Amino acid sequence: MTPEALLAHIDHGCLWPNAPGEVGGSDLAAAYAQSLEVRRMRIARGERPAGYKVGFTNRLIWERYNVYAPIWGTVWNTTLQLCDGHDTLSIANTCQPRVEPEAVFGMRATPKQGADLDALFDAIDWVAPGLEIVQSHLPGWKFASGDAVADNSLHARLLVGRRFPVRELAASATELDRILAQSTVELLKADNVVESGRGANVLDGPLRALLHFLVELRRFPDAGDLQAGDVVTTGTWTDAWSIQPEETWTARFSAPLGALSVTLE
C-alpha cells in the first residue's frame, strides 16, 4: 500500500483491503519507513508533530495481538487534546476504535545521548493520566507487527489530563520510577469497572517504557528526537476496549495521577 493510500485510510476511517501481513509484513524497518513517509506527508499539509505514542509495552497483551515487542508512532496537534480531568472527544473517522489508560510524559528538554533513567528524569517536565484512542485499519484487529507500525502504531487520538510537575512528585528518577510502577488504574465504562491494571505492566514501569522508546527512536534519524514540549504516551495498563460515540469512559488511577474521563462524540 502506498503512503498516499495509508494516509487516505487514516483520513476517512476505512478498512484496508488487505490481509494481515500484506502492508507492513515482518520487515519492521520497511514498515517504519512507510510510517515516516506518511509523517512527512502530514507535515507537508500543515499538521505538526506533538510527540509520540509507544504501543505494546504491556507484555500481558502481546500474545492476544500477536505482537511481541513495543512499537511507536507520531502524536499530532490534530490528535492531541489537553484537559483538567474530563472532556468530550470526537472519534469521527476513526476505524474500529478502542480506548486505553496510559501514563503520559511531557518533555522539558532533549535527553542527552546515552541517557539513563537519571538523565531522562532531568529532561521530563510533567506526568499526567492519559486516555489514548487506538484504531486498526485491518478487520477484527488482526494484524502483523509491521502492519501496526505502518498504521502509525494504531494511534488515533490522545486525551491528556491534569499535568503534575515530576519534581513535585519525586526527587529522583528512582523515586518516580517506583511511584509510577506501583500505581494502579481501574478502567470504567459509565460506572462499571471493566478491567484493572498497574504501571508495572508497561515494561516494569512507565519511566522505563519511556527510556526504551528513546533508545528505539534514535535508531531512526528521520523521525527526529525528543524535544522540549513533546508529549509521549507510554502504553496501556490494561487491554484496549472497544468504544462507541455517546459512551463515557474513566481511567481511575491511584495517587498521584488521579482520574481522567472522556465522553465520546
CSV table of N, CA, C and O in Angstrom, one decimal, residues 29-146:
chain,number,residue,atom,x,y,z
A,29,ALA,N,11.7,-2.4,9.7
A,29,ALA,CA,12.4,-1.2,9.2
A,29,ALA,C,11.7,-0.7,8.0
A,29,ALA,O,11.5,0.5,7.9
A,30,ALA,N,11.2,-1.6,7.1
A,30,ALA,CA,10.4,-1.1,6.0
A,30,ALA,C,9.1,-0.5,6.4
A,30,ALA,O,8.6,0.5,5.9
A,31,ALA,N,8.5,-1.1,7.5
A,31,ALA,CA,7.2,-0.6,8.0
A,31,ALA,C,7.4,0.8,8.6
A,31,ALA,O,6.5,1.7,8.4
A,32,TYR,N,8.5,1.0,9.3
A,32,TYR,CA,8.7,2.4,9.9
A,32,TYR,C,9.0,3.3,8.7
A,32,TYR,O,8.6,4.5,8.8
A,33,ALA,N,9.7,2.9,7.7
A,33,ALA,CA,9.9,3.8,6.5
A,33,ALA,C,8.6,4.2,5.9
A,33,ALA,O,8.4,5.4,5.5
A,34,GLN,N,7.6,3.3,5.8
A,34,GLN,CA,6.3,3.7,5.3
A,34,GLN,C,5.6,4.7,6.3
A,34,GLN,O,5.1,5.7,5.8
A,35,SER,N,5.7,4.4,7.6
A,35,SER,CA,5.1,5.3,8.5
A,35,SER,C,5.7,6.7,8.5
A,35,SER,O,5.0,7.7,8.6
A,36,LEU,N,7.0,6.8,8.4
A,36,LEU,CA,7.7,8.1,8.3
A,36,LEU,C,7.4,8.8,7.1
A,36,LEU,O,7.4,10.1,7.1
A,37,GLU,N,7.2,8.1,6.0
A,37,GLU,CA,6.8,8.8,4.7
A,37,GLU,C,5.4,9.5,4.9
A,37,GLU,O,5.2,10.6,4.5
A,38,VAL,N,4.5,8.7,5.6
A,38,VAL,CA,3.2,9.3,5.9
A,38,VAL,C,3.4,10.5,6.8
A,38,VAL,O,2.7,11.6,6.6
A,39,ARG,N,4.3,10.4,7.8
A,39,ARG,CA,4.6,11.5,8.7
A,39,ARG,C,5.0,12.8,7.8
A,39,ARG,O,4.5,13.9,8.1
A,40,ARG,N,5.9,12.6,6.9
A,40,ARG,CA,6.4,13.7,6.1
A,40,ARG,C,5.2,14.3,5.3
A,40,ARG,O,5.1,15.5,5.1
A,41,MET,N,4.3,13.5,4.8
A,41,MET,CA,3.1,14.0,4.1
A,41,MET,C,2.2,14.8,4.9
A,41,MET,O,1.7,15.8,4.5
A,42,ARG,N,2.0,14.4,6.2
A,42,ARG,CA,1.2,15.1,7.1
A,42,ARG,C,1.8,16.4,7.5
A,42,ARG,O,1.1,17.4,7.6
A,43,ILE,N,3.1,16.5,7.7
A,43,ILE,CA,3.8,17.7,7.9
A,43,ILE,C,3.6,18.7,6.7
A,43,ILE,O,3.4,19.9,6.9
A,44,ALA,N,3.8,18.1,5.5
A,44,ALA,CA,3.7,19.0,4.3
A,44,ALA,C,2.3,19.6,4.1
A,44,ALA,O,2.2,20.7,3.6
A,45,ARG,N,1.3,19.0,4.6
A,45,ARG,CA,0.0,19.5,4.5
A,45,ARG,C,-0.4,20.4,5.7
A,45,ARG,O,-1.6,20.9,5.8
A,46,GLY,N,0.5,20.6,6.7
A,46,GLY,CA,0.3,21.6,7.7
A,46,GLY,C,0.1,21.0,9.1
A,46,GLY,O,0.0,21.8,10.1
A,47,GLU,N,0.0,19.7,9.3
A,47,GLU,CA,-0.1,19.1,10.6
A,47,GLU,C,1.3,19.2,11.3
A,47,GLU,O,2.4,19.2,10.7
A,48,ARG,N,1.3,19.3,12.6
A,48,ARG,CA,2.5,19.4,13.4
A,48,ARG,C,2.7,18.2,14.4
A,48,ARG,O,1.7,18.0,15.2
A,49,PRO,N,3.8,17.6,14.4
A,49,PRO,CA,4.0,16.5,15.4
A,49,PRO,C,4.0,17.1,16.8
A,49,PRO,O,4.6,18.2,17.0
A,50,ALA,N,3.3,16.5,17.7
A,50,ALA,CA,3.2,16.9,19.0
A,50,ALA,C,3.9,16.0,20.0
A,50,ALA,O,4.0,16.3,21.2
A,51,GLY,N,4.4,14.9,19.5
A,51,GLY,CA,5.1,14.0,20.3
A,51,GLY,C,4.9,12.6,19.7
A,51,GLY,O,4.8,12.4,18.5
A,52,TYR,N,4.9,11.6,20.6
A,52,TYR,CA,4.9,10.2,20.2
A,52,TYR,C,4.0,9.3,21.1
A,52,TYR,O,3.8,9.7,22.2
A,53,LYS,N,3.6,8.2,20.5
A,53,LYS,CA,2.9,7.2,21.3
A,53,LYS,C,3.8,5.9,21.2
A,53,LYS,O,4.4,5.6,20.2
A,54,VAL,N,3.8,5.2,22.3
A,54,VAL,CA,4.5,3.9,22.4
A,54,VAL,C,3.5,2.9,22.6
A,54,VAL,O,2.7,3.0,23.6
A,55,GLY,N,3.5,1.9,21.8
A,55,GLY,CA,2.5,0.8,21.9
A,55,GLY,C,3.1,-0.5,22.2
A,55,GLY,O,4.3,-0.8,22.1
A,56,PHE,N,2.2,-1.4,22.7
A,56,PHE,CA,2.6,-2.8,23.1
A,56,PHE,C,3.8,-2.8,24.1
A,56,PHE,O,4.7,-3.7,23.9
A,57,THR,N,3.8,-1.9,25.0
A,57,THR,CA,4.7,-2.0,26.1
A,57,THR,C,4.2,-3.0,27.2
A,57,THR,O,4.9,-3.4,28.1
A,58,ASN,N,2.9,-3.3,27.1
A,58,ASN,CA,2.2,-4.2,28.1
A,58,ASN,C,2.4,-5.6,27.7
A,58,ASN,O,1.7,-6.1,26.7
A,59,ARG,N,3.3,-6.3,28.3
A,59,ARG,CA,3.6,-7.7,27.9
A,59,ARG,C,2.4,-8.7,28.1
A,59,ARG,O,2.3,-9.7,27.4
A,60,LEU,N,1.5,-8.3,28.9
A,60,LEU,CA,0.3,-9.2,29.2
A,60,LEU,C,-0.6,-9.3,27.9
A,60,LEU,O,-1.4,-10.2,27.9
A,61,ILE,N,-0.5,-8.4,27.0
A,61,ILE,CA,-1.4,-8.4,25.8
A,61,ILE,C,-0.7,-8.8,24.5
A,61,ILE,O,-1.3,-8.9,23.5
A,62,TRP,N,0.6,-9.2,24.6
A,62,TRP,CA,1.4,-9.5,23.4
A,62,TRP,C,0.8,-10.7,22.7
A,62,TRP,O,0.6,-10.7,21.5
A,63,GLU,N,0.5,-11.8,23.4
A,63,GLU,CA,0.0,-13.0,22.8
A,63,GLU,C,-1.4,-12.7,22.2
A,63,GLU,O,-1.7,-13.3,21.1
A,64,ARG,N,-2.2,-11.9,22.8
A,64,ARG,CA,-3.5,-11.7,22.3
A,64,ARG,C,-3.5,-11.0,20.9
A,64,ARG,O,-4.4,-11.3,20.1
A,65,TYR,N,-2.5,-10.1,20.7
A,65,TYR,CA,-2.5,-9.4,19.4
A,65,TYR,C,-1.4,-9.9,18.5
A,65,TYR,O,-1.2,-9.3,17.4
A,66,ASN,N,-0.6,-10.9,19.0
A,66,ASN,CA,0.5,-11.5,18.2
A,66,ASN,C,1.5,-10.4,17.8
A,66,ASN,O,2.1,-10.4,16.7
A,67,VAL,N,1.8,-9.5,18.8
A,67,VAL,CA,2.9,-8.5,18.7
A,67,VAL,C,3.7,-8.7,19.9
A,67,VAL,O,3.2,-8.5,21.0
A,68,TYR,N,5.0,-8.9,19.8
A,68,TYR,CA,5.8,-9.3,20.9
A,68,TYR,C,7.0,-8.3,21.2
A,68,TYR,O,7.9,-8.7,21.8
A,69,ALA,N,6.8,-7.1,20.9
A,69,ALA,CA,7.8,-6.0,21.2
A,69,ALA,C,7.1,-4.7,21.1
A,69,ALA,O,6.1,-4.5,20.3
A,70,PRO,N,7.6,-3.7,21.8
A,70,PRO,CA,7.0,-2.3,21.7
A,70,PRO,C,7.2,-1.7,20.3
A,70,PRO,O,8.1,-2.0,19.6
A,71,ILE,N,6.2,-0.9,19.9
A,71,ILE,CA,6.3,-0.1,18.7
A,71,ILE,C,6.0,1.3,19.0
A,71,ILE,O,5.5,1.7,20.1
A,72,TRP,N,6.2,2.2,18.0
A,72,TRP,CA,5.9,3.7,18.3
A,72,TRP,C,5.5,4.4,17.0
A,72,TRP,O,5.7,3.9,15.9
A,73,GLY,N,4.7,5.5,17.2
A,73,GLY,CA,4.3,6.3,16.1
A,73,GLY,C,4.2,7.7,16.6
A,73,GLY,O,4.6,8.1,17.7
A,74,THR,N,3.6,8.6,15.8
A,74,THR,CA,3.5,10.0,16.0
A,74,THR,C,2.2,10.4,16.6
A,74,THR,O,1.1,10.0,16.1
A,75,VAL,N,2.2,11.3,17.6
A,75,VAL,CA,1.0,12.0,18.0
A,75,VAL,C,1.1,13.4,17.4
A,75,VAL,O,2.1,14.1,17.3
A,76,TRP,N,-0.1,13.9,16.9
A,76,TRP,CA,-0.2,15.1,16.1
A,76,TRP,C,-1.0,16.2,16.9
A,76,TRP,O,-1.8,15.9,17.8
A,77,ASN,N,-0.7,17.4,16.5
A,77,ASN,CA,-1.5,18.5,17.0
A,77,ASN,C,-3.0,18.3,16.7
A,77,ASN,O,-3.9,18.8,17.5
A,78,THR,N,-3.3,17.6,15.7
A,78,THR,CA,-4.7,17.3,15.3
A,78,THR,C,-5.3,16.1,16.1
A,78,THR,O,-6.5,15.8,16.0
A,79,THR,N,-4.5,15.3,16.8
A,79,THR,CA,-5.0,14.2,17.5
A,79,THR,C,-4.8,14.3,19.0
A,79,THR,O,-5.3,13.5,19.8
A,80,LEU,N,-4.2,15.4,19.5
A,80,LEU,CA,-3.9,15.6,20.9
A,80,LEU,C,-4.9,16.6,21.5
A,80,LEU,O,-5.2,17.6,20.9
A,81,GLN,N,-5.4,16.3,22.7
A,81,GLN,CA,-6.3,17.2,23.4
A,81,GLN,C,-5.9,17.2,24.9
A,81,GLN,O,-5.7,16.1,25.5
A,82,LEU,N,-5.8,18.4,25.5
A,82,LEU,CA,-5.5,18.5,26.9
A,82,LEU,C,-6.7,18.9,27.7
A,82,LEU,O,-7.6,19.7,27.2
A,83,CYS,N,-6.8,18.5,28.9
A,83,CYS,CA,-8.0,18.9,29.8
A,83,CYS,C,-7.5,18.8,31.2
A,83,CYS,O,-6.4,18.5,31.5
A,84,ASP,N,-8.4,19.1,32.1
A,84,ASP,CA,-8.1,19.1,33.6
A,84,ASP,C,-8.7,17.9,34.3
A,84,ASP,O,-8.7,17.9,35.5
A,85,GLY,N,-9.3,17.0,33.6
A,85,GLY,CA,-9.9,15.9,34.2
A,85,GLY,C,-11.1,15.2,33.5
A,85,GLY,O,-11.4,14.0,33.7
A,86,HIS,N,-11.8,16.0,32.7
A,86,HIS,CA,-12.9,15.5,31.9
A,86,HIS,C,-13.0,16.3,30.6
A,86,HIS,O,-12.9,17.6,30.7
A,87,ASP,N,-13.4,15.7,29.5
A,87,ASP,CA,-13.6,16.4,28.3
A,87,ASP,C,-14.4,15.5,27.3
A,87,ASP,O,-14.5,14.3,27.5
A,88,THR,N,-14.9,16.1,26.3
A,88,THR,CA,-15.5,15.4,25.2
A,88,THR,C,-14.5,15.2,24.1
A,88,THR,O,-13.6,16.0,24.0
A,89,LEU,N,-14.6,14.2,23.3
A,89,LEU,CA,-13.6,13.8,22.3
A,89,LEU,C,-14.3,13.2,21.1
A,89,LEU,O,-15.1,12.2,21.3
A,90,SER,N,-14.0,13.7,20.0
A,90,SER,CA,-14.6,13.1,18.7
A,90,SER,C,-13.8,11.9,18.3
A,90,SER,O,-12.6,12.0,18.2
A,91,ILE,N,-14.6,10.9,18.0
A,91,ILE,CA,-13.9,9.7,17.3
A,91,ILE,C,-14.4,9.5,15.9
A,91,ILE,O,-14.3,8.4,15.3
A,92,ALA,N,-14.9,10.6,15.3
A,92,ALA,CA,-15.3,10.6,13.9
A,92,ALA,C,-14.1,10.2,13.0
A,92,ALA,O,-12.9,10.6,13.3
A,93,ASN,N,-14.3,9.4,12.0
A,93,ASN,CA,-13.3,9.0,11.1
A,93,ASN,C,-12.2,8.1,11.7
A,93,ASN,O,-11.1,8.1,11.1
A,94,THR,N,-12.5,7.5,12.9
A,94,THR,CA,-11.6,6.5,13.4
A,94,THR,C,-12.1,5.2,12.9
A,94,THR,O,-13.2,5.0,12.4
A,95,CYS,N,-11.2,4.1,13.0
A,95,CYS,CA,-11.6,2.8,12.4
A,95,CYS,C,-11.5,1.8,13.5
A,95,CYS,O,-10.4,1.5,14.1
A,96,GLN,N,-12.6,1.2,13.9
A,96,GLN,CA,-12.6,0.2,15.0
A,96,GLN,C,-12.0,0.7,16.3
A,96,GLN,O,-11.1,0.1,16.8
A,97,PRO,N,-12.4,1.9,16.8
A,97,PRO,CA,-11.6,2.5,17.9
A,97,PRO,C,-11.8,1.7,19.2
A,97,PRO,O,-12.8,1.1,19.5
A,98,ARG,N,-10.7,1.8,20.0
A,98,ARG,CA,-10.7,1.3,21.3
A,98,ARG,C,-10.0,2.3,22.2
A,98,ARG,O,-9.3,3.2,21.7
A,99,VAL,N,-10.2,2.1,23.5
A,99,VAL,CA,-9.6,3.1,24.5
A,99,VAL,C,-8.6,2.4,25.4
A,99,VAL,O,-8.8,1.2,25.7
A,100,GLU,N,-7.6,3.1,25.8
A,100,GLU,CA,-6.5,2.6,26.7
A,100,GLU,C,-6.1,3.6,27.7
A,100,GLU,O,-5.9,4.8,27.4
A,101,PRO,N,-6.0,3.2,29.0
A,101,PRO,CA,-5.5,4.1,30.0
A,101,PRO,C,-3.9,4.1,30.1
A,101,PRO,O,-3.4,3.0,30.1
A,102,GLU,N,-3.3,5.2,30.1
A,102,GLU,CA,-1.9,5.3,30.0
A,102,GLU,C,-1.3,6.4,30.8
A,102,GLU,O,-2.0,7.4,31.2
A,103,ALA,N,0.0,6.4,31.1
A,103,ALA,CA,0.7,7.5,31.7
A,103,ALA,C,1.4,8.2,30.6
A,103,ALA,O,2.0,7.6,29.7
A,104,VAL,N,1.3,9.6,30.6
A,104,VAL,CA,1.8,10.4,29.6
A,104,VAL,C,2.9,11.4,30.2
A,104,VAL,O,2.7,12.0,31.3
A,105,PHE,N,4.0,11.5,29.5
A,105,PHE,CA,5.0,12.4,30.0
A,105,PHE,C,5.1,13.6,29.0
A,105,PHE,O,4.9,13.5,27.8
A,106,GLY,N,5.4,14.8,29.6
A,106,GLY,CA,5.7,16.0,28.9
A,106,GLY,C,7.2,16.3,29.0
A,106,GLY,O,7.7,16.3,30.2
A,107,MET,N,7.9,16.6,27.9
A,107,MET,CA,9.3,16.8,28.0
A,107,MET,C,9.7,18.3,28.2
A,107,MET,O,9.0,19.2,27.6
A,108,ARG,N,10.7,18.6,28.9
A,108,ARG,CA,11.2,20.0,29.0
A,108,ARG,C,12.5,20.2,28.3
A,108,ARG,O,12.9,21.3,28.1
A,109,ALA,N,13.1,19.1,27.8
A,109,ALA,CA,14.4,19.2,27.1
A,109,ALA,C,14.6,17.9,26.4
A,109,ALA,O,14.0,16.9,26.6
A,110,THR,N,15.6,17.9,25.4
A,110,THR,CA,16.0,16.7,24.8
A,110,THR,C,16.9,15.9,25.7
A,110,THR,O,17.9,16.5,26.2
A,111,PRO,N,16.7,14.7,26.0
A,111,PRO,CA,17.6,13.9,26.8
A,111,PRO,C,19.0,13.8,26.2
A,111,PRO,O,19.1,13.7,24.9
A,112,LYS,N,20.0,13.8,27.0
A,112,LYS,CA,21.3,13.7,26.4
A,112,LYS,C,21.5,12.3,25.8
A,112,LYS,O,20.8,11.3,26.1
A,113,GLN,N,22.5,12.2,24.9
A,113,GLN,CA,22.8,11.0,24.2
A,113,GLN,C,23.3,10.0,25.3
A,113,GLN,O,24.0,10.3,26.2
A,114,GLY,N,22.9,8.7,25.1
A,114,GLY,CA,23.2,7.7,26.0
A,114,GLY,C,22.5,7.8,27.3
A,114,GLY,O,23.0,7.4,28.4
A,115,ALA,N,21.3,8.4,27.3
A,115,ALA,CA,20.6,8.7,28.6
A,115,ALA,C,20.3,7.4,29.3
A,115,ALA,O,19.9,6.4,28.8
A,116,ASP,N,20.3,7.6,30.6
A,116,ASP,CA,19.8,6.5,31.5
A,116,ASP,C,18.6,7.1,32.2
A,116,ASP,O,18.1,8.2,31.9
A,117,LEU,N,18.1,6.4,33.2
A,117,LEU,CA,16.9,6.9,33.9
A,117,LEU,C,17.1,8.3,34.5
A,117,LEU,O,16.2,9.1,34.5
A,118,ASP,N,18.2,8.5,35.1
A,118,ASP,CA,18.5,9.8,35.8
A,118,ASP,C,18.5,10.9,34.8
A,118,ASP,O,17.9,12.0,35.0
A,119,ALA,N,19.2,10.7,33.6
A,119,ALA,CA,19.2,11.8,32.6
A,119,ALA,C,17.9,12.0,32.0
A,119,ALA,O,17.5,13.1,31.7
A,120,LEU,N,17.1,10.9,31.9
A,120,LEU,CA,15.7,11.1,31.4
A,120,LEU,C,14.9,11.9,32.3
A,120,LEU,O,14.1,12.7,31.9
A,121,PHE,N,15.0,11.6,33.6
A,121,PHE,CA,14.2,12.3,34.6
A,121,PHE,C,14.5,13.8,34.5
A,121,PHE,O,13.6,14.7,34.6
A,122,ASP,N,15.8,14.2,34.3
A,122,ASP,CA,16.2,15.6,34.2
A,122,ASP,C,15.5,16.3,33.0
A,122,ASP,O,15.3,17.5,33.0
A,123,ALA,N,15.1,15.5,32.0
A,123,ALA,CA,14.6,16.1,30.7
A,123,ALA,C,13.0,16.1,30.8
A,123,ALA,O,12.4,16.6,29.8
A,124,ILE,N,12.4,15.5,31.8
A,124,ILE,CA,11.0,15.5,31.9
A,124,ILE,C,10.4,16.7,32.6
A,124,ILE,O,10.9,17.0,33.7
A,125,ASP,N,9.3,17.2,32.1
A,125,ASP,CA,8.6,18.3,32.8
A,125,ASP,C,7.5,17.8,33.7
A,125,ASP,O,7.5,18.1,34.9
A,126,TRP,N,6.6,17.0,33.1
A,126,TRP,CA,5.4,16.6,33.8
A,126,TRP,C,5.0,15.2,33.5
A,126,TRP,O,5.5,14.6,32.5
A,127,VAL,N,4.1,14.6,34.3
A,127,VAL,CA,3.5,13.4,34.0
A,127,VAL,C,2.0,13.5,34.2
A,127,VAL,O,1.6,14.3,35.1
A,128,ALA,N,1.2,12.8,33.5
A,128,ALA,CA,-0.3,13.0,33.5
A,128,ALA,C,-1.0,11.7,33.2
A,128,ALA,O,-0.4,10.8,32.6
A,129,PRO,N,-2.2,11.6,33.7
A,129,PRO,CA,-3.0,10.5,33.2
A,129,PRO,C,-3.5,10.7,31.7
A,129,PRO,O,-3.7,11.8,31.3
A,130,GLY,N,-3.6,9.6,31.0
A,130,GLY,CA,-4.0,9.8,29.6
A,130,GLY,C,-5.0,8.7,29.2
A,130,GLY,O,-5.0,7.6,29.8
A,131,LEU,N,-5.8,9.0,28.2
A,131,LEU,CA,-6.7,8.0,27.6
A,131,LEU,C,-6.4,8.1,26.1
A,131,LEU,O,-6.6,9.1,25.5
A,132,GLU,N,-5.7,7.0,25.6
A,132,GLU,CA,-5.5,7.0,24.1
A,132,GLU,C,-6.5,6.3,23.4
A,132,GLU,O,-7.0,5.2,23.8
A,133,ILE,N,-7.0,6.8,22.3
A,133,ILE,CA,-7.9,6.1,21.4
A,133,ILE,C,-7.0,5.5,20.3
A,133,ILE,O,-6.3,6.2,19.6
A,134,VAL,N,-7.1,4.2,20.2
A,134,VAL,CA,-6.3,3.5,19.2
A,134,VAL,C,-7.3,2.9,18.2
A,134,VAL,O,-8.5,2.8,18.4
A,135,GLN,N,-6.7,2.6,17.0
A,135,GLN,CA,-7.5,2.1,16.0
A,135,GLN,C,-6.8,1.1,15.1
A,135,GLN,O,-5.5,1.1,15.1
A,136,SER,N,-7.5,0.2,14.4
A,136,SER,CA,-6.9,-0.7,13.5
A,136,SER,C,-7.6,-0.6,12.2
A,136,SER,O,-8.9,-0.7,12.1
A,137,HIS,N,-6.9,-0.5,11.1
A,137,HIS,CA,-7.5,-0.5,9.7
A,137,HIS,C,-7.5,-1.9,9.1
A,137,HIS,O,-7.8,-2.0,7.9
A,138,LEU,N,-7.3,-2.9,9.9
A,138,LEU,CA,-7.5,-4.3,9.4
A,138,LEU,C,-8.6,-4.9,10.2
A,138,LEU,O,-8.7,-4.7,11.5
A,139,PRO,N,-9.5,-5.7,9.6
A,139,PRO,CA,-10.7,-6.2,10.2
A,139,PRO,C,-10.4,-7.0,11.5
A,139,PRO,O,-9.5,-7.8,11.5
A,140,GLY,N,-11.2,-6.8,12.5
A,140,GLY,CA,-11.1,-7.6,13.7
A,140,GLY,C,-9.8,-7.4,14.5
A,140,GLY,O,-9.5,-8.2,15.4
A,141,TRP,N,-9.1,-6.4,14.2
A,141,TRP,CA,-7.8,-6.1,14.9
A,141,TRP,C,-6.9,-7.3,14.8
A,141,TRP,O,-6.2,-7.7,15.7
A,142,LYS,N,-6.9,-7.9,13.6
A,142,LYS,CA,-5.9,-9.0,13.3
A,142,LYS,C,-4.9,-8.4,12.3
A,142,LYS,O,-5.1,-8.1,11.2
A,143,PHE,N,-3.6,-8.3,12.8
A,143,PHE,CA,-2.6,-7.7,12.1
A,143,PHE,C,-1.2,-8.3,12.4
A,143,PHE,O,-1.1,-9.0,13.5
A,144,ALA,N,-0.3,-8.2,11.6
A,144,ALA,CA,1.1,-8.4,11.9
A,144,ALA,C,1.8,-7.2,12.5
A,144,ALA,O,1.2,-6.1,12.4
A,145,SER,N,2.9,-7.4,13.2
A,145,SER,CA,3.5,-6.2,13.8
A,145,SER,C,3.9,-5.1,12.9
A,145,SER,O,3.7,-3.9,13.2
A,146,GLY,N,4.3,-5.5,11.7
A,146,GLY,CA,4.6,-4.5,10.7
A,146,GLY,C,3.4,-3.7,10.2
A,146,GLY,O,3.5,-2.5,9.9
